[in-house]
CSV table of C-alpha atoms in Angstrom, one decimal:
chain,number,residue,atom,x,y,z
A,164,MET,CA,21.0,-18.7,19.4
A,165,SER,CA,18.1,-20.2,21.3
A,166,PRO,CA,16.0,-23.0,19.8
A,167,THR,CA,13.6,-20.4,18.3
A,168,GLY,CA,16.5,-18.8,16.4
A,169,GLU,CA,16.4,-15.8,18.6
A,170,GLY,CA,19.7,-14.2,19.9
A,171,LEU,CA,20.2,-12.9,23.4
A,172,ARG,CA,20.1,-9.3,22.3
A,173,GLU,CA,16.8,-9.9,20.4
A,174,ARG,CA,15.3,-11.6,23.4
A,175,ARG,CA,16.2,-8.7,25.7
A,176,ARG,CA,14.6,-6.3,23.3
A,177,ARG,CA,11.5,-8.4,23.2
A,178,GLU,CA,11.3,-8.6,27.0
A,179,THR,CA,11.8,-4.8,27.4
A,180,ARG,CA,9.1,-4.1,24.8
A,181,GLN,CA,6.8,-6.5,26.6
A,182,GLU,CA,7.5,-4.8,30.0
A,183,ILE,CA,6.7,-1.4,28.6
A,184,HIS,CA,3.5,-2.7,27.0
A,185,ALA,CA,2.4,-4.4,30.3
A,186,ALA,CA,3.2,-1.2,32.2
A,187,ALA,CA,1.0,0.9,29.8
A,188,LEU,CA,-1.9,-1.5,30.3
A,189,ARG,CA,-1.5,-1.6,34.1
A,190,LEU,CA,-1.5,2.2,34.3
A,191,ALA,CA,-4.5,2.5,32.0
A,192,ARG,CA,-6.4,0.2,34.3
A,193,ARG,CA,-5.3,2.1,37.4
A,194,HIS,CA,-5.8,5.7,36.2
A,195,GLY,CA,-7.7,5.6,33.0
A,196,PHE,CA,-5.9,5.9,29.7
A,197,ASP,CA,-6.3,9.6,29.3
A,198,LYS,CA,-4.3,10.3,32.5
A,199,VAL,CA,-1.4,8.0,31.6
A,200,THR,CA,1.8,9.7,30.3
A,201,ILE,CA,4.9,8.4,28.7
A,202,GLU,CA,6.8,9.4,31.8
A,203,MET,CA,4.5,7.3,34.0
A,204,ILE,CA,4.9,4.3,31.7
A,205,SER,CA,8.7,4.7,31.7
A,206,THR,CA,8.9,4.9,35.5
A,207,GLU,CA,6.5,1.9,35.9
A,208,ALA,CA,8.5,-0.2,33.4
A,209,GLY,CA,11.9,0.9,34.9
A,210,VAL,CA,13.2,2.5,31.7
A,211,SER,CA,14.0,6.1,30.7
A,212,PRO,CA,11.6,8.0,28.4
A,213,ARG,CA,14.4,7.9,25.8
A,214,THR,CA,14.3,4.1,26.0
A,215,PHE,CA,10.5,4.2,25.7
A,216,PHE,CA,10.9,6.0,22.3
A,217,ASN,CA,13.3,3.3,21.1
A,218,TYR,CA,10.4,0.9,21.3
A,219,PHE,CA,7.2,2.9,20.7
A,220,PRO,CA,6.3,6.3,19.0
A,221,ASN,CA,3.6,7.0,21.6
A,222,LYS,CA,1.5,5.7,24.4
A,223,GLU,CA,-1.2,4.4,22.1
A,224,ALA,CA,1.3,2.1,20.3
A,225,ALA,CA,2.6,0.9,23.7
A,226,ALA,CA,-0.9,0.0,24.8
A,227,VAL,CA,-1.8,-2.1,21.8
A,228,PHE,CA,1.5,-3.8,21.2
A,229,GLY,CA,1.2,-7.4,19.9
A,230,PRO,CA,3.1,-9.6,17.5
A,231,ARG,CA,4.3,-7.8,14.4
A,232,GLU,CA,5.7,-10.7,12.6
A,233,LEU,CA,5.8,-14.4,12.2
A,234,SER,CA,8.6,-16.1,14.1
A,235,SER,CA,11.5,-16.3,11.7
A,236,GLU,CA,11.9,-20.1,12.0
A,237,ALA,CA,8.2,-20.8,11.4
A,238,ALA,CA,8.2,-18.5,8.4
A,239,ALA,CA,11.3,-20.2,7.0
A,240,ALA,CA,9.7,-23.6,7.2
A,241,PHE,CA,6.5,-22.3,5.7
A,242,VAL,CA,8.4,-20.8,2.7
A,243,ALA,CA,10.5,-23.9,2.3
A,244,ALA,CA,7.3,-26.0,1.8
A,245,GLY,CA,7.3,-24.4,-1.7
A,246,PRO,CA,4.5,-23.5,-4.1
A,247,ALA,CA,1.1,-25.0,-3.7
A,248,ARG,CA,-2.6,-24.2,-4.6
A,249,PRO,CA,-3.8,-21.0,-2.9
A,250,GLY,CA,-6.3,-22.9,-0.8
A,251,GLU,CA,-3.5,-25.1,0.5
A,252,VAL,CA,-1.2,-22.2,1.3
A,253,LEU,CA,-4.1,-20.5,3.2
A,254,ARG,CA,-4.6,-23.7,5.2
A,255,ASP,CA,-0.9,-24.0,6.1
A,256,LEU,CA,-0.8,-20.3,7.0
A,257,THR,CA,-3.8,-20.7,9.3
A,258,ARG,CA,-2.1,-23.7,11.0
A,259,LEU,CA,1.1,-21.7,11.5
A,260,LEU,CA,-0.8,-18.8,13.0
A,261,LEU,CA,-2.7,-21.1,15.3
A,262,ARG,CA,0.5,-22.8,16.4
A,263,GLN,CA,2.1,-19.4,17.1
A,264,LEU,CA,-1.0,-18.4,19.2
A,265,ALA,CA,-0.9,-21.7,21.1
A,266,GLU,CA,2.8,-21.3,21.9
A,267,SER,CA,2.7,-17.8,23.1
A,268,PRO,CA,-0.9,-16.9,23.8
A,269,PRO,CA,-1.8,-13.4,24.9
A,270,GLU,CA,-3.5,-12.9,28.3
A,271,ARG,CA,-7.3,-12.8,27.9
A,272,ARG,CA,-7.5,-9.8,30.2
A,273,ASP,CA,-4.9,-7.9,28.2
A,274,MET,CA,-6.8,-8.6,24.9
A,275,HIS,CA,-10.0,-7.5,26.5
A,276,ASP,CA,-8.5,-4.2,27.7
A,277,ILE,CA,-6.8,-3.5,24.4
A,278,PHE,CA,-10.1,-4.0,22.4
A,279,ALA,CA,-11.9,-1.9,25.0
A,280,LEU,CA,-9.4,0.9,24.8
A,281,ALA,CA,-9.5,0.8,21.0
A,282,HIS,CA,-13.3,1.1,21.2
A,283,GLU,CA,-13.1,4.3,23.3
A,284,HIS,CA,-10.0,6.0,22.0
A,285,PRO,CA,-9.6,6.7,18.2
A,286,GLY,CA,-5.9,7.0,18.7
A,287,VAL,CA,-5.7,3.5,20.2
A,288,LEU,CA,-7.8,2.1,17.4
A,289,ALA,CA,-5.6,3.8,14.8
A,290,ALA,CA,-2.5,2.2,16.5
A,291,MET,CA,-4.2,-1.2,16.6
A,292,LEU,CA,-5.2,-1.0,13.0
A,293,ALA,CA,-1.7,0.1,12.0
A,294,GLN,CA,-0.2,-2.8,13.9
A,295,PHE,CA,-2.6,-5.3,12.3
A,296,ASP,CA,-1.7,-3.9,8.9
A,297,THR,CA,2.1,-4.1,9.5
A,298,PHE,CA,1.6,-7.8,10.5
A,299,ARG,CA,-0.6,-8.4,7.5
A,300,THR,CA,1.9,-6.8,5.1
A,301,GLY,CA,4.7,-9.0,6.5
A,302,VAL,CA,2.6,-12.2,6.3
A,303,ALA,CA,1.6,-11.3,2.7
A,304,ALA,CA,5.4,-11.0,1.8
A,305,THR,CA,6.1,-14.4,3.4
A,306,VAL,CA,3.2,-16.0,1.5
A,307,ALA,CA,4.4,-14.3,-1.8
A,308,GLU,CA,7.9,-15.7,-1.2
A,309,ARG,CA,6.6,-19.2,-0.8
A,310,MET,CA,4.4,-18.8,-4.0
A,311,GLY,CA,7.1,-17.2,-6.0
A,312,ARG,CA,5.0,-14.0,-6.5
A,313,GLN,CA,5.6,-10.3,-5.9
A,314,PRO,CA,4.8,-9.0,-2.3
A,315,ASP,CA,2.1,-6.7,-3.7
A,316,ASP,CA,0.5,-9.5,-5.7
A,317,GLU,CA,-3.2,-9.9,-5.1
A,318,VAL,CA,-3.3,-13.6,-4.2
A,319,PRO,CA,-0.8,-13.5,-1.3
A,320,ASN,CA,-2.5,-10.4,0.0
A,321,LEU,CA,-5.9,-12.0,-0.1
A,322,ILE,CA,-4.6,-15.1,1.7
A,323,ALA,CA,-2.9,-13.0,4.4
A,324,SER,CA,-6.0,-10.8,4.8
A,325,VAL,CA,-8.4,-13.7,5.2
A,326,ALA,CA,-6.2,-15.6,7.7
A,327,LEU,CA,-5.7,-12.5,9.8
A,328,THR,CA,-9.4,-11.6,9.7
A,329,ALA,CA,-10.1,-15.0,11.3
A,330,VAL,CA,-7.4,-14.4,13.9
A,331,ARG,CA,-8.7,-10.9,14.7
A,332,THR,CA,-12.4,-12.0,14.9
A,333,GLY,CA,-11.6,-15.1,17.0
A,334,LEU,CA,-9.4,-13.0,19.4
A,335,GLU,CA,-12.0,-10.4,19.8
A,336,ARG,CA,-14.7,-12.9,20.7
A,337,TRP,CA,-12.4,-14.7,23.1
A,338,SER,CA,-11.5,-11.5,24.8
A,339,ARG,CA,-15.2,-10.7,25.4
A,340,ASP,CA,-16.2,-14.2,26.7
A,341,GLU,CA,-16.2,-15.2,30.3
A,342,PRO,CA,-13.3,-17.4,31.2
A,343,VAL,CA,-14.3,-21.1,31.6
A,344,ASP,CA,-12.4,-23.2,34.2
A,345,GLY,CA,-9.4,-25.0,32.7
A,346,GLU,CA,-10.1,-23.7,29.2
A,347,ASP,CA,-8.6,-20.3,28.5
A,348,SER,CA,-7.0,-20.6,25.1
A,349,PRO,CA,-7.9,-18.3,22.2
A,350,VAL,CA,-7.1,-21.2,19.8
A,351,PRO,CA,-10.6,-22.8,19.7
A,352,TYR,CA,-12.1,-19.3,19.0
A,353,VAL,CA,-9.8,-18.7,16.1
A,354,GLU,CA,-10.4,-22.2,14.8
A,355,ARG,CA,-14.1,-21.5,14.9
A,356,SER,CA,-13.7,-18.3,12.9
A,357,VAL,CA,-11.6,-20.2,10.3
A,358,ALA,CA,-14.4,-22.8,10.0
A,359,LEU,CA,-17.0,-20.1,9.7
A,360,LEU,CA,-15.0,-18.5,6.9
A,361,HIS,CA,-15.0,-21.7,4.9
A,362,THR,CA,-18.7,-22.1,5.4
A,363,LEU,CA,-19.2,-18.5,4.1
A,364,LEU,CA,-17.4,-19.1,0.9
A,365,ALA,CA,-18.4,-22.7,0.2
A,366,PRO,CA,-20.2,-23.0,-3.1
B,57,MET,CA,-35.8,14.1,-1.4
B,58,SER,CA,-33.9,12.9,-4.5
B,59,PRO,CA,-34.4,9.5,-6.0
B,60,THR,CA,-31.5,8.2,-3.8
B,61,GLY,CA,-33.2,9.3,-0.7
B,62,GLU,CA,-30.8,12.2,0.0
B,63,GLY,CA,-32.1,15.6,1.0
B,64,LEU,CA,-30.7,18.9,-0.3
B,65,ARG,CA,-28.8,19.6,2.9
B,66,GLU,CA,-27.2,16.2,2.9
B,67,ARG,CA,-26.2,16.6,-0.8
B,68,ARG,CA,-24.6,20.0,-0.1
B,69,ARG,CA,-22.6,18.5,2.8
B,70,ARG,CA,-21.5,15.6,0.6
B,71,GLU,CA,-20.4,18.0,-2.2
B,72,THR,CA,-18.5,20.2,0.2
B,73,ARG,CA,-16.7,17.2,1.7
B,74,GLN,CA,-15.8,16.0,-1.8
B,75,GLU,CA,-14.5,19.4,-2.8
B,76,ILE,CA,-12.2,19.6,0.3
B,77,HIS,CA,-11.0,16.1,-0.4
B,78,ALA,CA,-10.3,16.9,-4.1
B,79,ALA,CA,-8.4,20.1,-3.0
B,80,ALA,CA,-6.3,18.1,-0.6
B,81,LEU,CA,-5.3,15.6,-3.3
B,82,ARG,CA,-4.6,18.4,-5.8
B,83,LEU,CA,-2.3,20.3,-3.4
B,84,ALA,CA,-0.5,17.1,-2.5
B,85,ARG,CA,0.3,16.5,-6.2
B,86,ARG,CA,1.4,20.1,-6.7
B,87,HIS,CA,3.5,20.6,-3.5
B,88,GLY,CA,4.0,17.2,-1.9
B,89,PHE,CA,1.9,16.2,1.0
B,90,ASP,CA,4.3,17.3,3.7
B,91,LYS,CA,4.1,20.9,2.5
B,92,VAL,CA,0.3,21.0,2.4
B,93,THR,CA,-1.5,22.8,5.3
B,94,ILE,CA,-5.1,22.9,6.4
B,95,GLU,CA,-5.1,26.7,5.5
B,96,MET,CA,-4.0,25.8,1.9
B,97,ILE,CA,-6.6,23.2,1.6
B,98,SER,CA,-9.3,25.5,2.9
B,99,THR,CA,-8.3,28.3,0.5
B,100,GLU,CA,-8.2,25.9,-2.5
B,101,ALA,CA,-11.6,24.5,-1.7
B,102,GLY,CA,-13.1,27.9,-1.0
B,103,VAL,CA,-14.1,27.3,2.6
B,104,SER,CA,-12.9,28.6,6.0
B,105,PRO,CA,-10.5,26.5,8.1
B,106,ARG,CA,-13.4,26.3,10.6
B,107,THR,CA,-15.6,24.7,7.9
B,108,PHE,CA,-12.7,22.3,7.2
B,109,PHE,CA,-12.8,21.1,10.7
B,110,ASN,CA,-16.6,20.4,10.4
B,111,TYR,CA,-15.7,17.8,7.9
B,112,PHE,CA,-12.3,16.4,8.7
B,113,PRO,CA,-10.1,16.3,11.9
B,114,ASN,CA,-6.8,16.7,10.0
B,115,LYS,CA,-5.3,16.8,6.5
B,116,GLU,CA,-4.6,13.1,6.5
B,117,ALA,CA,-8.3,12.3,6.8
B,118,ALA,CA,-9.1,14.9,4.1
B,119,ALA,CA,-6.7,13.2,1.7
B,120,VAL,CA,-8.0,9.7,2.1
B,121,PHE,CA,-11.7,10.4,2.2
B,122,GLY,CA,-13.9,7.8,0.6
B,123,PRO,CA,-17.3,6.3,1.3
B,124,ARG,CA,-18.0,5.7,4.9
B,125,GLU,CA,-21.3,4.0,4.6
B,126,LEU,CA,-23.7,2.2,2.3
B,127,SER,CA,-26.3,4.3,0.6
B,128,SER,CA,-29.3,4.3,3.0
B,129,GLU,CA,-31.7,3.1,0.3
B,130,ALA,CA,-29.5,0.2,-0.8
B,131,ALA,CA,-28.9,-0.8,2.9
B,132,ALA,CA,-32.7,-0.7,3.5
B,133,ALA,CA,-33.4,-3.0,0.6
B,134,PHE,CA,-30.6,-5.3,1.7
B,135,VAL,CA,-32.0,-5.6,5.2
B,136,ALA,CA,-35.5,-6.0,4.0
B,137,ALA,CA,-34.5,-9.1,2.0
B,138,GLY,CA,-34.5,-10.8,5.4
B,139,PRO,CA,-32.4,-13.7,7.0
B,140,ALA,CA,-30.6,-16.1,4.7
B,141,ARG,CA,-27.7,-18.5,4.9
B,142,PRO,CA,-24.4,-16.6,5.6
B,143,GLY,CA,-23.0,-17.5,2.1
B,144,GLU,CA,-26.1,-15.9,0.5
B,145,VAL,CA,-25.9,-12.8,2.7
B,146,LEU,CA,-22.2,-12.4,1.6
B,147,ARG,CA,-23.2,-12.8,-2.0
B,148,ASP,CA,-25.9,-10.1,-1.7
B,149,LEU,CA,-23.5,-7.8,0.1
B,150,THR,CA,-20.9,-8.2,-2.5
B,151,ARG,CA,-23.4,-7.4,-5.2
B,152,LEU,CA,-24.6,-4.3,-3.3
B,153,LEU,CA,-21.0,-3.1,-2.9
B,154,LEU,CA,-20.3,-3.7,-6.6
B,155,ARG,CA,-23.4,-1.8,-7.6
B,156,GLN,CA,-22.5,1.1,-5.4
B,157,LEU,CA,-19.0,1.1,-7.0
B,158,ALA,CA,-20.4,1.0,-10.5
B,159,GLU,CA,-22.8,3.9,-9.7
B,160,SER,CA,-20.3,6.2,-8.2
B,161,PRO,CA,-16.8,5.0,-9.1
B,162,PRO,CA,-13.8,6.8,-7.7
B,163,GLU,CA,-11.3,8.3,-10.1
B,164,ARG,CA,-8.4,5.8,-10.8
B,165,ARG,CA,-5.9,8.6,-10.4
B,166,ASP,CA,-7.3,9.6,-7.0
B,167,MET,CA,-7.2,6.0,-5.8
B,168,HIS,CA,-3.7,5.7,-7.1
B,169,ASP,CA,-2.6,8.8,-5.2
B,170,ILE,CA,-4.3,7.8,-2.0
B,171,PHE,CA,-2.7,4.4,-1.9
B,172,ALA,CA,0.7,6.0,-2.7
B,173,LEU,CA,0.3,8.6,0.0
B,174,ALA,CA,-0.7,5.9,2.5
B,175,HIS,CA,2.4,4.0,1.5
B,176,GLU,CA,4.7,7.0,2.2
B,177,HIS,CA,3.0,8.6,5.2
B,178,PRO,CA,2.1,6.6,8.3
B,179,GLY,CA,-0.4,9.2,9.3
B,180,VAL,CA,-2.2,8.8,6.0
B,181,LEU,CA,-2.1,5.1,6.3
B,182,ALA,CA,-3.6,5.4,9.8
B,183,ALA,CA,-6.4,7.6,8.4
B,184,MET,CA,-7.1,5.2,5.6
B,185,LEU,CA,-7.3,2.2,7.9
B,186,ALA,CA,-9.5,4.1,10.3
B,187,GLN,CA,-11.8,4.9,7.4
B,188,PHE,CA,-12.0,1.3,6.2
B,189,ASP,CA,-12.7,0.2,9.7
B,190,THR,CA,-15.5,2.7,10.1
B,191,PHE,CA,-17.0,1.5,6.9
B,192,ARG,CA,-16.6,-2.1,7.9
B,193,THR,CA,-18.2,-1.6,11.3
B,194,GLY,CA,-21.2,0.1,9.6
B,195,VAL,CA,-21.5,-2.7,7.0
B,196,ALA,CA,-21.3,-5.3,9.8
B,197,ALA,CA,-24.2,-3.6,11.7
B,198,THR,CA,-26.3,-3.6,8.5
B,199,VAL,CA,-25.5,-7.3,7.9
B,200,ALA,CA,-26.4,-8.0,11.6
B,201,GLU,CA,-29.7,-6.2,11.2
B,202,ARG,CA,-30.6,-8.4,8.2
B,203,MET,CA,-29.6,-11.6,10.0
B,204,GLY,CA,-31.3,-10.6,13.3
B,205,ARG,CA,-28.0,-10.7,15.2
B,206,GLN,CA,-26.1,-8.4,17.4
B,207,PRO,CA,-23.8,-5.9,15.7
B,208,ASP,CA,-20.7,-7.3,17.4
B,209,ASP,CA,-21.6,-10.9,16.5
B,210,GLU,CA,-18.9,-12.9,14.8
B,211,VAL,CA,-20.8,-13.9,11.6
B,212,PRO,CA,-21.8,-10.4,10.4
B,213,ASN,CA,-18.3,-9.2,11.2
B,214,LEU,CA,-16.7,-11.9,9.2
B,215,ILE,CA,-19.1,-11.3,6.3
B,216,ALA,CA,-18.3,-7.6,6.3
B,217,SER,CA,-14.6,-8.2,6.6
B,218,VAL,CA,-14.4,-10.7,3.7
B,219,ALA,CA,-16.5,-8.5,1.4
B,220,LEU,CA,-14.4,-5.4,2.1
B,221,THR,CA,-11.1,-7.2,1.8
B,222,ALA,CA,-12.2,-8.1,-1.8
B,223,VAL,CA,-13.1,-4.4,-2.4
B,224,ARG,CA,-9.9,-3.1,-1.0
B,225,THR,CA,-7.7,-5.6,-2.8
B,226,GLY,CA,-9.5,-5.0,-6.1
B,227,LEU,CA,-9.3,-1.2,-5.8
B,228,GLU,CA,-5.6,-1.4,-5.0
B,229,ARG,CA,-4.8,-3.5,-8.0
B,230,TRP,CA,-7.0,-1.3,-10.3
B,231,SER,CA,-5.3,1.9,-9.0
B,232,ARG,CA,-1.9,0.5,-9.9
B,233,ASP,CA,-2.8,-0.8,-13.4
B,234,GLU,CA,-2.4,1.2,-16.6
B,235,PRO,CA,-5.7,2.5,-17.9
B,236,VAL,CA,-6.9,0.6,-20.9
B,237,ASP,CA,-8.9,2.5,-23.6
B,238,GLY,CA,-12.6,2.5,-23.0
B,239,GLU,CA,-12.4,0.3,-19.9
B,240,ASP,CA,-11.7,2.2,-16.7
B,241,SER,CA,-14.0,0.7,-14.1
B,242,PRO,CA,-12.8,-0.8,-10.9
B,243,VAL,CA,-15.7,-3.3,-11.0
B,244,PRO,CA,-14.0,-6.1,-12.9
B,245,TYR,CA,-11.1,-5.9,-10.5
B,246,VAL,CA,-13.2,-6.3,-7.4
B,247,GLU,CA,-15.2,-9.1,-9.1
B,248,ARG,CA,-11.9,-10.9,-9.7
B,249,SER,CA,-10.9,-10.5,-6.1
B,250,VAL,CA,-14.3,-11.9,-5.0
B,251,ALA,CA,-13.8,-14.9,-7.4
B,252,LEU,CA,-10.3,-15.5,-6.0
B,253,LEU,CA,-11.6,-15.5,-2.4
B,254,HIS,CA,-14.1,-18.2,-3.3
B,255,THR,CA,-11.3,-20.3,-4.9
B,256,LEU,CA,-9.2,-19.8,-1.8
B,257,LEU,CA,-11.8,-21.2,0.5
B,258,ALA,CA,-13.3,-23.9,-1.7
B,259,PRO,CA,-13.0,-27.3,-0.1
């Protein structure tokens, strides 16, 4: 096991998934998304189409791929901190998400292209929304576990939704901005979205 | 024009859309969603398959159909109220959404079945998420108009996302609850979600 609690097999799977995703984006830039086929993506990534389907159901899902879950170690530490007021749980969750984003930030250009593809292709948008929702459901389950509540309970679901709304909004703004020298992290953008959310709901 | 600002043609379109949606849900209850075809839905709703496709791209979209936009009169009044602090705009938006929900509430049983179908069928979930997102984008544009900002600006998008998160969470809880005699409105559920959101983000 590596320090992040990830076995070799898991790491290989993660790398292959990432390579297929990168290949899908590269080909979409080169030929336009409509012209890209699963065969082309597989060849570009050096895998068989059969392997492709072990990772993604279609090219839309391959194009939008992003994190689908919290790292298992971070989630375990978060749960172990135990019950707290909802506002505190939300603050801890936001910190965890920001740390995860700082440790493995996406490429700005990739995020830009993913949001642009989602804007143009309803199928890509659907895949992106489905992926966000899978992530949200998993985060809500982790929050529920920490709070000793059911996964479908309203409070953990609101906490997860609010935190991920900030992440999505921050990432979207970051992806549209022009890169500034020496400062190319999405973290300040998501931090600003979190601060804005607090302003919104302040009494 | 009716008092809601809706012409006859628009009203007929709305009614036809609603009938197709109701037929899709009825058939899903009767036969299971997998067995339902667009031909069956069209026959049940008394329209041709060609008419079906004027309203919905597929059976998943027909099953999850719900409001896709604010009523034009309510949106106009909201915009006319003019710029205000983000927290106030959010409060007005929440009130508007609650009023719209009180005036034309969905059936609890329909909401229950829609969420259950989305839980079981990834295609239905994708259609539901796409519909939420269309609604959210439209609401964000209305909020932006009121605030004199761009539709893709961060603040209107956060306001729309937070308000609709409360609506979705409240509706989902309402749809799972047992009906209580004489009290079958989703409004108190959404109100509670709104109150919880404020608690979450209170300093």
